[in-house]
Amino acid sequence: GQPLTRLADEIAFIEKYLDIEKIRFRDRLTVGIDVDPEVVGDRVPSLILQPLVENAIRHGIEPNSRPGVLEIKARRAGDGLELTVRDNGGGVPHGGFASEGIGISNTRERLREIYGDNFRYVMENHPEGGLLVRLILPEAS
């Protein structure tokens, strides 16, 4: 019910969610979580990572038969916090996505409600393949 939570709590929640997905995908899903200890106490919107991770699995990893890789990172970015979620799926198709899904639009709207225009949400192809979603949030310790 709280709009903000500690990043450590958000990561703990997403790890539980990913434990379920690892059971479902078995050896076809590899997860890496890299959180700079300096930012674990930062405050972030609660459940901000879940829709990003769910989209990465549903649209990036699930449609492929090859092993899927999901990476989550958190680190300081200037005065703020950078959160990234990357998968090794197909990335952004040529010409972009036909529409923005509910998870993405809801995430952007929640960020706008909390931070106004003082955040960045970037979705792009990663140079090594797959989709990279980058959130840059102002400091909210």
PDB file of C-alpha atoms in Angstrom:
ATOM      1  CA  GLY A   1       0.000   0.000   0.000  1.00  0.00           C
ATOM      2  CA  GLN A   2       2.996   2.344   0.240  1.00  0.00           C
ATOM      3  CA  PRO A   3       4.056   4.206  -2.917  1.00  0.00           C
ATOM      4  CA  LEU A   4       7.778   3.834  -2.111  1.00  0.00           C
ATOM      5  CA  THR A   5       9.806   0.994  -0.640  1.00  0.00           C
ATOM      6  CA  ARG A   6      13.491   0.300  -0.059  1.00  0.00           C
ATOM      7  CA  LEU A   7      15.278  -1.102  -3.090  1.00  0.00           C
ATOM      8  CA  ALA A   8      16.397  -4.051  -0.930  1.00  0.00           C
ATOM      9  CA  ASP A   9      12.743  -4.964  -0.332  1.00  0.00           C
ATOM     10  CA  GLU A  10      11.891  -4.561  -4.023  1.00  0.00           C
ATOM     11  CA  ILE A  11      14.793  -6.865  -4.958  1.00  0.00           C
ATOM     12  CA  ALA A  12      13.716  -9.434  -2.334  1.00  0.00           C
ATOM     13  CA  PHE A  13      10.201  -9.451  -3.810  1.00  0.00           C
ATOM     14  CA  ILE A  14      11.458  -9.835  -7.394  1.00  0.00           C
ATOM     15  CA  GLU A  15      13.761 -12.678  -6.325  1.00  0.00           C
ATOM     16  CA  LYS A  16      10.733 -14.573  -4.986  1.00  0.00           C
ATOM     17  CA  TYR A  17       8.869 -13.935  -8.232  1.00  0.00           C
ATOM     18  CA  LEU A  18      11.896 -15.157 -10.211  1.00  0.00           C
ATOM     19  CA  ASP A  19      12.167 -18.299  -8.072  1.00  0.00           C
ATOM     20  CA  ILE A  20       8.730 -19.268  -9.392  1.00  0.00           C
ATOM     21  CA  GLU A  21       9.733 -18.475 -12.979  1.00  0.00           C
ATOM     22  CA  LYS A  22      12.937 -20.527 -12.618  1.00  0.00           C
ATOM     23  CA  ILE A  23      10.819 -23.540 -11.611  1.00  0.00           C
ATOM     24  CA  ARG A  24       8.617 -22.996 -14.643  1.00  0.00           C
ATOM     25  CA  PHE A  25      11.506 -22.572 -17.106  1.00  0.00           C
ATOM     26  CA  ARG A  26      13.891 -24.997 -15.370  1.00  0.00           C
ATOM     27  CA  ASP A  27      17.347 -24.776 -16.931  1.00  0.00           C
ATOM     28  CA  ARG A  28      16.103 -22.482 -19.707  1.00  0.00           C
ATOM     29  CA  LEU A  29      16.254 -19.343 -17.521  1.00  0.00           C
ATOM     30  CA  THR A  30      19.397 -17.805 -16.082  1.00  0.00           C
ATOM     31  CA  VAL A  31      19.022 -14.775 -13.842  1.00  0.00           C
ATOM     32  CA  GLY A  32      21.689 -12.310 -12.778  1.00  0.00           C
ATOM     33  CA  ILE A  33      21.023  -9.604 -10.205  1.00  0.00           C
ATOM     34  CA  ASP A  34      23.726  -7.001  -9.627  1.00  0.00           C
ATOM     35  CA  VAL A  35      22.840  -4.355  -7.037  1.00  0.00           C
ATOM     36  CA  ASP A  36      25.468  -1.902  -5.859  1.00  0.00           C
ATOM     37  CA  PRO A  37      25.442  -2.082  -2.020  1.00  0.00           C
ATOM     38  CA  GLU A  38      25.491   1.732  -1.975  1.00  0.00           C
ATOM     39  CA  VAL A  39      21.899   1.875  -3.316  1.00  0.00           C
ATOM     40  CA  VAL A  40      20.089  -0.894  -1.397  1.00  0.00           C
ATOM     41  CA  GLY A  41      18.567   1.651   0.991  1.00  0.00           C
ATOM     42  CA  ASP A  42      17.300   3.935  -1.787  1.00  0.00           C
ATOM     43  CA  ARG A  43      13.540   4.332  -2.003  1.00  0.00           C
ATOM     44  CA  VAL A  44      11.857   3.202  -5.211  1.00  0.00           C
ATOM     45  CA  PRO A  45       8.238   2.828  -6.294  1.00  0.00           C
ATOM     46  CA  SER A  46       6.922  -0.436  -4.876  1.00  0.00           C
ATOM     47  CA  LEU A  47       6.541  -3.205  -7.471  1.00  0.00           C
ATOM     48  CA  ILE A  48       8.370  -1.139 -10.102  1.00  0.00           C
ATOM     49  CA  LEU A  49      10.528  -4.038 -11.280  1.00  0.00           C
ATOM     50  CA  GLN A  50       7.833  -6.722 -11.474  1.00  0.00           C
ATOM     51  CA  PRO A  51       6.129  -5.555 -14.705  1.00  0.00           C
ATOM     52  CA  LEU A  52       9.523  -5.004 -16.372  1.00  0.00           C
ATOM     53  CA  VAL A  53      10.720  -8.474 -15.401  1.00  0.00           C
ATOM     54  CA  GLU A  54       7.391 -10.042 -16.360  1.00  0.00           C
ATOM     55  CA  ASN A  55       7.544  -8.391 -19.804  1.00  0.00           C
ATOM     56  CA  ALA A  56      11.143  -9.533 -20.289  1.00  0.00           C
ATOM     57  CA  ILE A  57      10.134 -13.113 -19.555  1.00  0.00           C
ATOM     58  CA  ARG A  58       6.850 -13.085 -21.457  1.00  0.00           C
ATOM     59  CA  HIS A  59       8.040 -11.269 -24.590  1.00  0.00           C
ATOM     60  CA  GLY A  60      11.801 -11.776 -24.571  1.00  0.00           C
ATOM     61  CA  ILE A  61      12.482 -15.231 -23.166  1.00  0.00           C
ATOM     62  CA  GLU A  62       9.295 -17.304 -23.388  1.00  0.00           C
ATOM     63  CA  PRO A  63       8.839 -17.141 -27.203  1.00  0.00           C
ATOM     64  CA  ASN A  64      12.335 -18.548 -27.850  1.00  0.00           C
ATOM     65  CA  SER A  65      13.489 -22.125 -27.525  1.00  0.00           C
ATOM     66  CA  ARG A  66      17.059 -21.116 -26.685  1.00  0.00           C
ATOM     67  CA  PRO A  67      18.101 -20.502 -23.073  1.00  0.00           C
ATOM     68  CA  GLY A  68      16.949 -17.171 -21.711  1.00  0.00           C
ATOM     69  CA  VAL A  69      19.044 -14.725 -19.767  1.00  0.00           C
ATOM     70  CA  LEU A  70      17.600 -12.004 -17.561  1.00  0.00           C
ATOM     71  CA  GLU A  71      19.806  -9.373 -15.933  1.00  0.00           C
ATOM     72  CA  ILE A  72      18.732  -6.831 -13.329  1.00  0.00           C
ATOM     73  CA  LYS A  73      21.109  -4.080 -12.234  1.00  0.00           C
ATOM     74  CA  ALA A  74      20.904  -1.158  -9.845  1.00  0.00           C
ATOM     75  CA  ARG A  75      23.525   1.531  -9.371  1.00  0.00           C
ATOM     76  CA  ARG A  76      24.013   5.207  -8.667  1.00  0.00           C
ATOM     77  CA  ALA A  77      23.536   7.507 -11.673  1.00  0.00           C
ATOM     78  CA  GLY A  78      24.640  11.010 -10.750  1.00  0.00           C
ATOM     79  CA  ASP A  79      22.269  12.133  -7.993  1.00  0.00           C
ATOM     80  CA  GLY A  80      19.761   9.412  -8.788  1.00  0.00           C
ATOM     81  CA  LEU A  81      19.357   5.687  -9.202  1.00  0.00           C
ATOM     82  CA  GLU A  82      19.601   3.659 -12.407  1.00  0.00           C
ATOM     83  CA  LEU A  83      17.631   0.403 -12.628  1.00  0.00           C
ATOM     84  CA  THR A  84      18.026  -1.802 -15.684  1.00  0.00           C
ATOM     85  CA  VAL A  85      16.280  -4.973 -16.812  1.00  0.00           C
ATOM     86  CA  ARG A  86      17.730  -6.785 -19.805  1.00  0.00           C
ATOM     87  CA  ASP A  87      16.747  -9.975 -21.594  1.00  0.00           C
ATOM     88  CA  ASN A  88      18.378 -11.821 -24.477  1.00  0.00           C
ATOM     89  CA  GLY A  89      15.223 -12.035 -26.592  1.00  0.00           C
ATOM     90  CA  GLY A  90      14.433 -10.385 -29.889  1.00  0.00           C
ATOM     91  CA  GLY A  91      14.575  -6.774 -28.705  1.00  0.00           C
ATOM     92  CA  VAL A  92      12.666  -3.927 -30.310  1.00  0.00           C
ATOM     93  CA  PRO A  93      11.506  -4.951 -33.798  1.00  0.00           C
ATOM     94  CA  HIS A  94      12.422  -2.794 -36.781  1.00  0.00           C
ATOM     95  CA  GLY A  95       9.888   0.035 -36.793  1.00  0.00           C
ATOM     96  CA  GLY A  96       9.175  -0.323 -33.066  1.00  0.00           C
ATOM     97  CA  PHE A  97       6.407  -2.070 -31.203  1.00  0.00           C
ATOM     98  CA  ALA A  98       2.883  -1.862 -32.630  1.00  0.00           C
ATOM     99  CA  SER A  99       1.564  -0.612 -29.291  1.00  0.00           C
ATOM    100  CA  GLU A 100       2.682   0.004 -25.744  1.00  0.00           C
ATOM    101  CA  GLY A 101       1.375  -2.713 -23.443  1.00  0.00           C
ATOM    102  CA  ILE A 102      -0.543  -2.207 -20.227  1.00  0.00           C
ATOM    103  CA  GLY A 103       2.458  -3.015 -18.020  1.00  0.00           C
ATOM    104  CA  ILE A 104       4.638  -0.417 -19.710  1.00  0.00           C
ATOM    105  CA  SER A 105       1.990   2.293 -19.829  1.00  0.00           C
ATOM    106  CA  ASN A 106       1.031   1.673 -16.178  1.00  0.00           C
ATOM    107  CA  THR A 107       4.690   1.804 -15.148  1.00  0.00           C
ATOM    108  CA  ARG A 108       5.260   5.107 -16.960  1.00  0.00           C
ATOM    109  CA  GLU A 109       2.086   6.570 -15.424  1.00  0.00           C
ATOM    110  CA  ARG A 110       3.074   5.498 -11.908  1.00  0.00           C
ATOM    111  CA  LEU A 111       6.508   7.051 -12.373  1.00  0.00           C
ATOM    112  CA  ARG A 112       4.916  10.260 -13.648  1.00  0.00           C
ATOM    113  CA  GLU A 113       2.574  10.401 -10.628  1.00  0.00           C
ATOM    114  CA  ILE A 114       5.497  10.024  -8.208  1.00  0.00           C
ATOM    115  CA  TYR A 115       8.248  12.002  -9.965  1.00  0.00           C
ATOM    116  CA  GLY A 116       6.462  14.304 -12.426  1.00  0.00           C
ATOM    117  CA  ASP A 117       8.846  14.660 -15.364  1.00  0.00           C
ATOM    118  CA  ASN A 118      11.907  14.065 -13.179  1.00  0.00           C
ATOM    119  CA  PHE A 119      12.657  10.495 -14.339  1.00  0.00           C
ATOM    120  CA  ARG A 120      13.795   8.680 -17.475  1.00  0.00           C
ATOM    121  CA  TYR A 121      12.308   5.516 -18.965  1.00  0.00           C
ATOM    122  CA  VAL A 122      14.288   4.187 -21.905  1.00  0.00           C
ATOM    123  CA  MET A 123      13.567   1.018 -23.850  1.00  0.00           C
ATOM    124  CA  GLU A 124      16.189   0.067 -26.437  1.00  0.00           C
ATOM    125  CA  ASN A 125      17.970  -2.806 -28.070  1.00  0.00           C
ATOM    126  CA  HIS A 126      21.082  -3.913 -26.210  1.00  0.00           C
ATOM    127  CA  PRO A 127      24.248  -4.021 -28.361  1.00  0.00           C
ATOM    128  CA  GLU A 128      24.697  -7.730 -27.518  1.00  0.00           C
ATOM    129  CA  GLY A 129      21.060  -8.510 -28.360  1.00  0.00           C
ATOM    130  CA  GLY A 130      17.801  -8.450 -26.495  1.00  0.00           C
ATOM    131  CA  LEU A 131      15.870  -5.627 -24.918  1.00  0.00           C
ATOM    132  CA  LEU A 132      17.188  -3.227 -22.292  1.00  0.00           C
ATOM    133  CA  VAL A 133      14.844  -1.155 -20.133  1.00  0.00           C
ATOM    134  CA  ARG A 134      16.549   1.610 -18.191  1.00  0.00           C
ATOM    135  CA  LEU A 135      14.885   3.633 -15.433  1.00  0.00           C
ATOM    136  CA  ILE A 136      16.688   6.628 -13.990  1.00  0.00           C
ATOM    137  CA  LEU A 137      14.975   7.839 -10.853  1.00  0.00           C
ATOM    138  CA  PRO A 138      15.756  10.880  -8.724  1.00  0.00           C
ATOM    139  CA  GLU A 139      17.202  10.259  -5.289  1.00  0.00           C
ATOM    140  CA  ALA A 140      14.487   9.384  -2.801  1.00  0.00           C
ATOM    141  CA  SER A 141      16.322   7.997   0.230  1.00  0.00           C
TER     142      SER A 141
END
